[in-house]
Amino acid sequence: MQQSQTANAPFSTVNSNTIAQAVLAMALGLFIVGVVGFSHISAVHNAAHDVRHANAFPCH
């Protein structure tokens, strides 16, 4: 009886769905940051400004 062992490398292959999800998540994040960052609506801009201060992120 001969036994063969195969090495499974779970991180060596990347599923195309994983790549698509990562790209869409980055696009959504950039869209939200861009829309909020350049918004002319004062309520949206002020809310983003307050969140930046609450998270100790310098904004000015």
PDB file of N, CA, C and O in Angstrom:
ATOM      1  N   MET A   1       0.830  -1.161   0.000  1.00  0.00           N
ATOM      2  CA  MET A   1       0.000   0.000   0.000  1.00  0.00           C
ATOM      3  C   MET A   1       0.892   1.248   0.000  1.00  0.00           C
ATOM      4  O   MET A   1       1.804   1.370   0.786  1.00  0.00           O
ATOM      5  N   GLN A   2       0.586   2.152  -0.892  1.00  0.00           N
ATOM      6  CA  GLN A   2       1.381   3.369  -1.014  1.00  0.00           C
ATOM      7  C   GLN A   2       0.520   4.552  -0.629  1.00  0.00           C
ATOM      8  O   GLN A   2      -0.613   4.693  -1.079  1.00  0.00           O
ATOM      9  N   GLN A   3       1.072   5.387   0.215  1.00  0.00           N
ATOM     10  CA  GLN A   3       0.351   6.581   0.630  1.00  0.00           C
ATOM     11  C   GLN A   3       0.999   7.797  -0.015  1.00  0.00           C
ATOM     12  O   GLN A   3       2.219   7.911  -0.054  1.00  0.00           O
ATOM     13  N   SER A   4       0.171   8.655  -0.512  1.00  0.00           N
ATOM     14  CA  SER A   4       0.696   9.897  -1.075  1.00  0.00           C
ATOM     15  C   SER A   4       0.115  11.058  -0.281  1.00  0.00           C
ATOM     16  O   SER A   4      -1.042  11.042   0.123  1.00  0.00           O
ATOM     17  N   GLN A   5       0.953  11.998  -0.059  1.00  0.00           N
ATOM     18  CA  GLN A   5       0.509  13.174   0.681  1.00  0.00           C
ATOM     19  C   GLN A   5       0.579  14.379  -0.239  1.00  0.00           C
ATOM     20  O   GLN A   5       1.540  14.559  -0.972  1.00  0.00           O
ATOM     21  N   THR A   6      -0.449  15.147  -0.174  1.00  0.00           N
ATOM     22  CA  THR A   6      -0.453  16.387  -0.944  1.00  0.00           C
ATOM     23  C   THR A   6      -0.510  17.542   0.036  1.00  0.00           C
ATOM     24  O   THR A   6      -1.230  17.495   1.046  1.00  0.00           O
ATOM     25  N   ALA A   7       0.222  18.544  -0.245  1.00  0.00           N
ATOM     26  CA  ALA A   7       0.246  19.729   0.620  1.00  0.00           C
ATOM     27  C   ALA A   7      -0.845  20.679   0.150  1.00  0.00           C
ATOM     28  O   ALA A   7      -0.880  21.075  -1.018  1.00  0.00           O
ATOM     29  N   ASN A   8      -1.711  21.012   1.035  1.00  0.00           N
ATOM     30  CA  ASN A   8      -2.753  21.980   0.733  1.00  0.00           C
ATOM     31  C   ASN A   8      -2.298  23.340   1.233  1.00  0.00           C
ATOM     32  O   ASN A   8      -1.997  23.514   2.400  1.00  0.00           O
ATOM     33  N   ALA A   9      -2.239  24.292   0.354  1.00  0.00           N
ATOM     34  CA  ALA A   9      -1.881  25.654   0.712  1.00  0.00           C
ATOM     35  C   ALA A   9      -3.129  26.513   0.586  1.00  0.00           C
ATOM     36  O   ALA A   9      -3.472  26.954  -0.509  1.00  0.00           O
ATOM     37  N   PRO A  10      -3.845  26.744   1.668  1.00  0.00           N
ATOM     38  CA  PRO A  10      -5.122  27.457   1.565  1.00  0.00           C
ATOM     39  C   PRO A  10      -4.975  28.912   1.143  1.00  0.00           C
ATOM     40  O   PRO A  10      -5.897  29.500   0.616  1.00  0.00           O
ATOM     41  N   PHE A  11      -3.810  29.509   1.351  1.00  0.00           N
ATOM     42  CA  PHE A  11      -3.647  30.917   1.016  1.00  0.00           C
ATOM     43  C   PHE A  11      -2.952  31.123  -0.321  1.00  0.00           C
ATOM     44  O   PHE A  11      -2.693  32.238  -0.722  1.00  0.00           O
ATOM     45  N   SER A  12      -2.640  30.047  -1.013  1.00  0.00           N
ATOM     46  CA  SER A  12      -1.917  30.196  -2.266  1.00  0.00           C
ATOM     47  C   SER A  12      -2.838  30.550  -3.426  1.00  0.00           C
ATOM     48  O   SER A  12      -2.390  31.129  -4.402  1.00  0.00           O
ATOM     49  N   THR A  13      -4.082  30.187  -3.341  1.00  0.00           N
ATOM     50  CA  THR A  13      -5.015  30.507  -4.412  1.00  0.00           C
ATOM     51  C   THR A  13      -6.014  31.533  -3.904  1.00  0.00           C
ATOM     52  O   THR A  13      -6.466  31.485  -2.771  1.00  0.00           O
ATOM     53  N   VAL A  14      -6.340  32.464  -4.761  1.00  0.00           N
ATOM     54  CA  VAL A  14      -7.295  33.516  -4.415  1.00  0.00           C
ATOM     55  C   VAL A  14      -8.505  33.353  -5.309  1.00  0.00           C
ATOM     56  O   VAL A  14      -8.391  33.281  -6.534  1.00  0.00           O
ATOM     57  N   ASN A  15      -9.638  33.290  -4.691  1.00  0.00           N
ATOM     58  CA  ASN A  15     -10.890  33.140  -5.412  1.00  0.00           C
ATOM     59  C   ASN A  15     -11.233  34.457  -6.116  1.00  0.00           C
ATOM     60  O   ASN A  15     -11.023  35.541  -5.577  1.00  0.00           O
ATOM     61  N   SER A  16     -11.780  34.395  -7.298  1.00  0.00           N
ATOM     62  CA  SER A  16     -12.141  35.611  -8.028  1.00  0.00           C
ATOM     63  C   SER A  16     -13.238  36.385  -7.310  1.00  0.00           C
ATOM     64  O   SER A  16     -13.297  37.612  -7.416  1.00  0.00           O
ATOM     65  N   ASN A  17     -14.105  35.686  -6.564  1.00  0.00           N
ATOM     66  CA  ASN A  17     -15.129  36.381  -5.790  1.00  0.00           C
ATOM     67  C   ASN A  17     -14.501  37.217  -4.685  1.00  0.00           C
ATOM     68  O   ASN A  17     -14.981  38.306  -4.381  1.00  0.00           O
ATOM     69  N   THR A  18     -13.434  36.716  -4.085  1.00  0.00           N
ATOM     70  CA  THR A  18     -12.745  37.459  -3.031  1.00  0.00           C
ATOM     71  C   THR A  18     -12.139  38.744  -3.587  1.00  0.00           C
ATOM     72  O   THR A  18     -12.232  39.803  -2.966  1.00  0.00           O
ATOM     73  N   ILE A  19     -11.551  38.648  -4.764  1.00  0.00           N
ATOM     74  CA  ILE A  19     -10.972  39.836  -5.398  1.00  0.00           C
ATOM     75  C   ILE A  19     -12.059  40.841  -5.739  1.00  0.00           C
ATOM     76  O   ILE A  19     -11.913  42.043  -5.505  1.00  0.00           O
ATOM     77  N   ALA A  20     -13.166  40.374  -6.275  1.00  0.00           N
ATOM     78  CA  ALA A  20     -14.266  41.263  -6.636  1.00  0.00           C
ATOM     79  C   ALA A  20     -14.823  41.954  -5.399  1.00  0.00           C
ATOM     80  O   ALA A  20     -15.116  43.159  -5.433  1.00  0.00           O
ATOM     81  N   GLN A  21     -14.979  41.229  -4.307  1.00  0.00           N
ATOM     82  CA  GLN A  21     -15.481  41.830  -3.073  1.00  0.00           C
ATOM     83  C   GLN A  21     -14.522  42.882  -2.541  1.00  0.00           C
ATOM     84  O   GLN A  21     -14.948  43.941  -2.086  1.00  0.00           O
ATOM     85  N   ALA A  22     -13.222  42.607  -2.597  1.00  0.00           N
ATOM     86  CA  ALA A  22     -12.235  43.568  -2.107  1.00  0.00           C
ATOM     87  C   ALA A  22     -12.238  44.840  -2.960  1.00  0.00           C
ATOM     88  O   ALA A  22     -12.191  45.956  -2.428  1.00  0.00           O
ATOM     89  N   VAL A  23     -12.324  44.677  -4.266  1.00  0.00           N
ATOM     90  CA  VAL A  23     -12.336  45.838  -5.162  1.00  0.00           C
ATOM     91  C   VAL A  23     -13.590  46.666  -4.940  1.00  0.00           C
ATOM     92  O   VAL A  23     -13.539  47.907  -4.869  1.00  0.00           O
ATOM     93  N   LEU A  24     -14.739  46.018  -4.805  1.00  0.00           N
ATOM     94  CA  LEU A  24     -15.978  46.748  -4.577  1.00  0.00           C
ATOM     95  C   LEU A  24     -15.981  47.441  -3.218  1.00  0.00           C
ATOM     96  O   LEU A  24     -16.488  48.563  -3.087  1.00  0.00           O
ATOM     97  N   ALA A  25     -15.408  46.812  -2.202  1.00  0.00           N
ATOM     98  CA  ALA A  25     -15.321  47.439  -0.881  1.00  0.00           C
ATOM     99  C   ALA A  25     -14.438  48.680  -0.927  1.00  0.00           C
ATOM    100  O   ALA A  25     -14.770  49.712  -0.332  1.00  0.00           O
ATOM    101  N   MET A  26     -13.312  48.595  -1.642  1.00  0.00           N
ATOM    102  CA  MET A  26     -12.445  49.769  -1.778  1.00  0.00           C
ATOM    103  C   MET A  26     -13.132  50.884  -2.564  1.00  0.00           C
ATOM    104  O   MET A  26     -13.028  52.063  -2.209  1.00  0.00           O
ATOM    105  N   ALA A  27     -13.842  50.519  -3.606  1.00  0.00           N
ATOM    106  CA  ALA A  27     -14.543  51.524  -4.403  1.00  0.00           C
ATOM    107  C   ALA A  27     -15.634  52.206  -3.581  1.00  0.00           C
ATOM    108  O   ALA A  27     -15.791  53.431  -3.643  1.00  0.00           O
ATOM    109  N   LEU A  28     -16.361  51.427  -2.794  1.00  0.00           N
ATOM    110  CA  LEU A  28     -17.404  52.003  -1.948  1.00  0.00           C
ATOM    111  C   LEU A  28     -16.786  52.931  -0.908  1.00  0.00           C
ATOM    112  O   LEU A  28     -17.298  54.035  -0.669  1.00  0.00           O
ATOM    113  N   GLY A  29     -15.697  52.512  -0.303  1.00  0.00           N
ATOM    114  CA  GLY A  29     -15.024  53.352   0.688  1.00  0.00           C
ATOM    115  C   GLY A  29     -14.532  54.658   0.086  1.00  0.00           C
ATOM    116  O   GLY A  29     -14.717  55.731   0.672  1.00  0.00           O
ATOM    117  N   LEU A  30     -13.905  54.589  -1.081  1.00  0.00           N
ATOM    118  CA  LEU A  30     -13.437  55.811  -1.737  1.00  0.00           C
ATOM    119  C   LEU A  30     -14.590  56.714  -2.138  1.00  0.00           C
ATOM    120  O   LEU A  30     -14.503  57.944  -2.041  1.00  0.00           O
ATOM    121  N   PHE A  31     -15.679  56.122  -2.571  1.00  0.00           N
ATOM    122  CA  PHE A  31     -16.860  56.911  -2.932  1.00  0.00           C
ATOM    123  C   PHE A  31     -17.414  57.644  -1.715  1.00  0.00           C
ATOM    124  O   PHE A  31     -17.701  58.838  -1.772  1.00  0.00           O
ATOM    125  N   ILE A  32     -17.529  56.932  -0.587  1.00  0.00           N
ATOM    126  CA  ILE A  32     -18.077  57.559   0.620  1.00  0.00           C
ATOM    127  C   ILE A  32     -17.159  58.674   1.100  1.00  0.00           C
ATOM    128  O   ILE A  32     -17.619  59.775   1.435  1.00  0.00           O
ATOM    129  N   VAL A  33     -15.852  58.417   1.131  1.00  0.00           N
ATOM    130  CA  VAL A  33     -14.908  59.438   1.585  1.00  0.00           C
ATOM    131  C   VAL A  33     -14.946  60.645   0.644  1.00  0.00           C
ATOM    132  O   VAL A  33     -14.950  61.792   1.091  1.00  0.00           O
ATOM    133  N   GLY A  34     -14.991  60.391  -0.636  1.00  0.00           N
ATOM    134  CA  GLY A  34     -15.024  61.489  -1.598  1.00  0.00           C
ATOM    135  C   GLY A  34     -16.297  62.306  -1.521  1.00  0.00           C
ATOM    136  O   GLY A  34     -16.263  63.546  -1.558  1.00  0.00           O
ATOM    137  N   VAL A  35     -17.427  61.648  -1.401  1.00  0.00           N
ATOM    138  CA  VAL A  35     -18.706  62.359  -1.340  1.00  0.00           C
ATOM    139  C   VAL A  35     -18.815  63.167  -0.049  1.00  0.00           C
ATOM    140  O   VAL A  35     -19.192  64.333  -0.063  1.00  0.00           O
ATOM    141  N   VAL A  36     -18.455  62.555   1.070  1.00  0.00           N
ATOM    142  CA  VAL A  36     -18.556  63.258   2.351  1.00  0.00           C
ATOM    143  C   VAL A  36     -17.504  64.353   2.452  1.00  0.00           C
ATOM    144  O   VAL A  36     -17.769  65.442   2.939  1.00  0.00           O
ATOM    145  N   GLY A  37     -16.311  64.073   1.979  1.00  0.00           N
ATOM    146  CA  GLY A  37     -15.227  65.045   2.089  1.00  0.00           C
ATOM    147  C   GLY A  37     -15.458  66.301   1.281  1.00  0.00           C
ATOM    148  O   GLY A  37     -15.034  67.383   1.679  1.00  0.00           O
ATOM    149  N   PHE A  38     -16.117  66.183   0.144  1.00  0.00           N
ATOM    150  CA  PHE A  38     -16.341  67.340  -0.718  1.00  0.00           C
ATOM    151  C   PHE A  38     -17.806  67.761  -0.761  1.00  0.00           C
ATOM    152  O   PHE A  38     -18.217  68.487  -1.661  1.00  0.00           O
ATOM    153  N   SER A  39     -18.559  67.347   0.229  1.00  0.00           N
ATOM    154  CA  SER A  39     -19.983  67.676   0.255  1.00  0.00           C
ATOM    155  C   SER A  39     -20.190  69.154   0.579  1.00  0.00           C
ATOM    156  O   SER A  39     -19.526  69.717   1.452  1.00  0.00           O
ATOM    157  N   HIS A  40     -21.123  69.773  -0.119  1.00  0.00           N
ATOM    158  CA  HIS A  40     -21.470  71.163   0.156  1.00  0.00           C
ATOM    159  C   HIS A  40     -22.629  71.261   1.131  1.00  0.00           C
ATOM    160  O   HIS A  40     -23.015  72.370   1.520  1.00  0.00           O
ATOM    161  N   ILE A  41     -23.179  70.129   1.518  1.00  0.00           N
ATOM    162  CA  ILE A  41     -24.251  70.112   2.502  1.00  0.00           C
ATOM    163  C   ILE A  41     -23.601  70.225   3.879  1.00  0.00           C
ATOM    164  O   ILE A  41     -22.805  69.388   4.273  1.00  0.00           O
ATOM    165  N   SER A  42     -23.928  71.274   4.600  1.00  0.00           N
ATOM    166  CA  SER A  42     -23.230  71.542   5.859  1.00  0.00           C
ATOM    167  C   SER A  42     -23.464  70.454   6.902  1.00  0.00           C
ATOM    168  O   SER A  42     -22.564  70.138   7.680  1.00  0.00           O
ATOM    169  N   ALA A  43     -24.649  69.864   6.935  1.00  0.00           N
ATOM    170  CA  ALA A  43     -24.916  68.815   7.930  1.00  0.00           C
ATOM    171  C   ALA A  43     -24.035  67.596   7.693  1.00  0.00           C
ATOM    172  O   ALA A  43     -23.499  67.013   8.644  1.00  0.00           O
ATOM    173  N   VAL A  44     -23.849  67.217   6.436  1.00  0.00           N
ATOM    174  CA  VAL A  44     -23.010  66.064   6.111  1.00  0.00           C
ATOM    175  C   VAL A  44     -21.551  66.389   6.418  1.00  0.00           C
ATOM    176  O   VAL A  44     -20.840  65.597   7.028  1.00  0.00           O
ATOM    177  N   HIS A  45     -21.112  67.569   6.017  1.00  0.00           N
ATOM    178  CA  HIS A  45     -19.731  67.965   6.253  1.00  0.00           C
ATOM    179  C   HIS A  45     -19.435  68.066   7.751  1.00  0.00           C
ATOM    180  O   HIS A  45     -18.397  67.600   8.218  1.00  0.00           O
ATOM    181  N   ASN A  46     -20.331  68.672   8.504  1.00  0.00           N
ATOM    182  CA  ASN A  46     -20.123  68.809   9.946  1.00  0.00           C
ATOM    183  C   ASN A  46     -20.141  67.458  10.652  1.00  0.00           C
ATOM    184  O   ASN A  46     -19.391  67.246  11.602  1.00  0.00           O
ATOM    185  N   ALA A  47     -20.977  66.548  10.212  1.00  0.00           N
ATOM    186  CA  ALA A  47     -21.014  65.214  10.808  1.00  0.00           C
ATOM    187  C   ALA A  47     -19.695  64.490  10.552  1.00  0.00           C
ATOM    188  O   ALA A  47     -19.123  63.870  11.461  1.00  0.00           O
ATOM    189  N   ALA A  48     -19.180  64.590   9.350  1.00  0.00           N
ATOM    190  CA  ALA A  48     -17.892  63.966   9.038  1.00  0.00           C
ATOM    191  C   ALA A  48     -16.772  64.619   9.836  1.00  0.00           C
ATOM    192  O   ALA A  48     -15.861  63.947  10.332  1.00  0.00           O
ATOM    193  N   HIS A  49     -16.848  65.928   9.990  1.00  0.00           N
ATOM    194  CA  HIS A  49     -15.846  66.657  10.761  1.00  0.00           C
ATOM    195  C   HIS A  49     -15.860  66.215  12.221  1.00  0.00           C
ATOM    196  O   HIS A  49     -14.801  65.994  12.822  1.00  0.00           O
ATOM    197  N   ASP A  50     -17.032  66.062  12.794  1.00  0.00           N
ATOM    198  CA  ASP A  50     -17.145  65.616  14.185  1.00  0.00           C
ATOM    199  C   ASP A  50     -16.641  64.183  14.359  1.00  0.00           C
ATOM    200  O   ASP A  50     -16.007  63.860  15.358  1.00  0.00           O
ATOM    201  N   VAL A  51     -16.906  63.325  13.384  1.00  0.00           N
ATOM    202  CA  VAL A  51     -16.425  61.942  13.459  1.00  0.00           C
ATOM    203  C   VAL A  51     -14.907  61.913  13.390  1.00  0.00           C
ATOM    204  O   VAL A  51     -14.258  61.158  14.116  1.00  0.00           O
ATOM    205  N   ARG A  52     -14.330  62.743  12.534  1.00  0.00           N
ATOM    206  CA  ARG A  52     -12.864  62.791  12.460  1.00  0.00           C
ATOM    207  C   ARG A  52     -12.267  63.224  13.794  1.00  0.00           C
ATOM    208  O   ARG A  52     -11.275  62.661  14.252  1.00  0.00           O
ATOM    209  N   HIS A  53     -12.854  64.226  14.428  1.00  0.00           N
ATOM    210  CA  HIS A  53     -12.360  64.665  15.739  1.00  0.00           C
ATOM    211  C   HIS A  53     -12.579  63.588  16.799  1.00  0.00           C
ATOM    212  O   HIS A  53     -11.720  63.391  17.661  1.00  0.00           O
ATOM    213  N   ALA A  54     -13.697  62.911  16.760  1.00  0.00           N
ATOM    214  CA  ALA A  54     -13.985  61.863  17.755  1.00  0.00           C
ATOM    215  C   ALA A  54     -13.005  60.700  17.630  1.00  0.00           C
ATOM    216  O   ALA A  54     -12.699  60.053  18.631  1.00  0.00           O
ATOM    217  N   ASN A  55     -12.510  60.444  16.434  1.00  0.00           N
ATOM    218  CA  ASN A  55     -11.553  59.369  16.220  1.00  0.00           C
ATOM    219  C   ASN A  55     -10.106  59.833  16.300  1.00  0.00           C
ATOM    220  O   ASN A  55      -9.194  59.092  15.944  1.00  0.00           O
ATOM    221  N   ALA A  56      -9.889  61.066  16.765  1.00  0.00           N
ATOM    222  CA  ALA A  56      -8.546  61.656  16.915  1.00  0.00           C
ATOM    223  C   ALA A  56      -7.791  61.699  15.593  1.00  0.00           C
ATOM    224  O   ALA A  56      -6.586  61.508  15.535  1.00  0.00           O
ATOM    225  N   PHE A  57      -8.516  61.929  14.512  1.00  0.00           N
ATOM    226  CA  PHE A  57      -7.916  62.051  13.185  1.00  0.00           C
ATOM    227  C   PHE A  57      -7.785  63.529  12.861  1.00  0.00           C
ATOM    228  O   PHE A  57      -8.787  64.257  12.850  1.00  0.00           O
ATOM    229  N   PRO A  58      -6.579  64.012  12.612  1.00  0.00           N
ATOM    230  CA  PRO A  58      -6.425  65.447  12.335  1.00  0.00           C
ATOM    231  C   PRO A  58      -7.051  65.824  10.999  1.00  0.00           C
ATOM    232  O   PRO A  58      -6.898  65.122  10.005  1.00  0.00           O
ATOM    233  N   CYS A  59      -7.771  66.895  10.999  1.00  0.00           N
ATOM    234  CA  CYS A  59      -8.428  67.300   9.763  1.00  0.00           C
ATOM    235  C   CYS A  59      -8.167  68.763   9.407  1.00  0.00           C
ATOM    236  O   CYS A  59      -8.548  69.201   8.352  1.00  0.00           O
ATOM    237  N   HIS A  60      -7.559  69.505  10.292  1.00  0.00           N
ATOM    238  CA  HIS A  60      -7.180  70.881   9.948  1.00  0.00           C
ATOM    239  C   HIS A  60      -6.063  71.362  10.815  1.00  0.00           C
ATOM    240  O   HIS A  60      -5.540  70.693  11.629  1.00  0.00           O
TER     241      HIS A  60
END
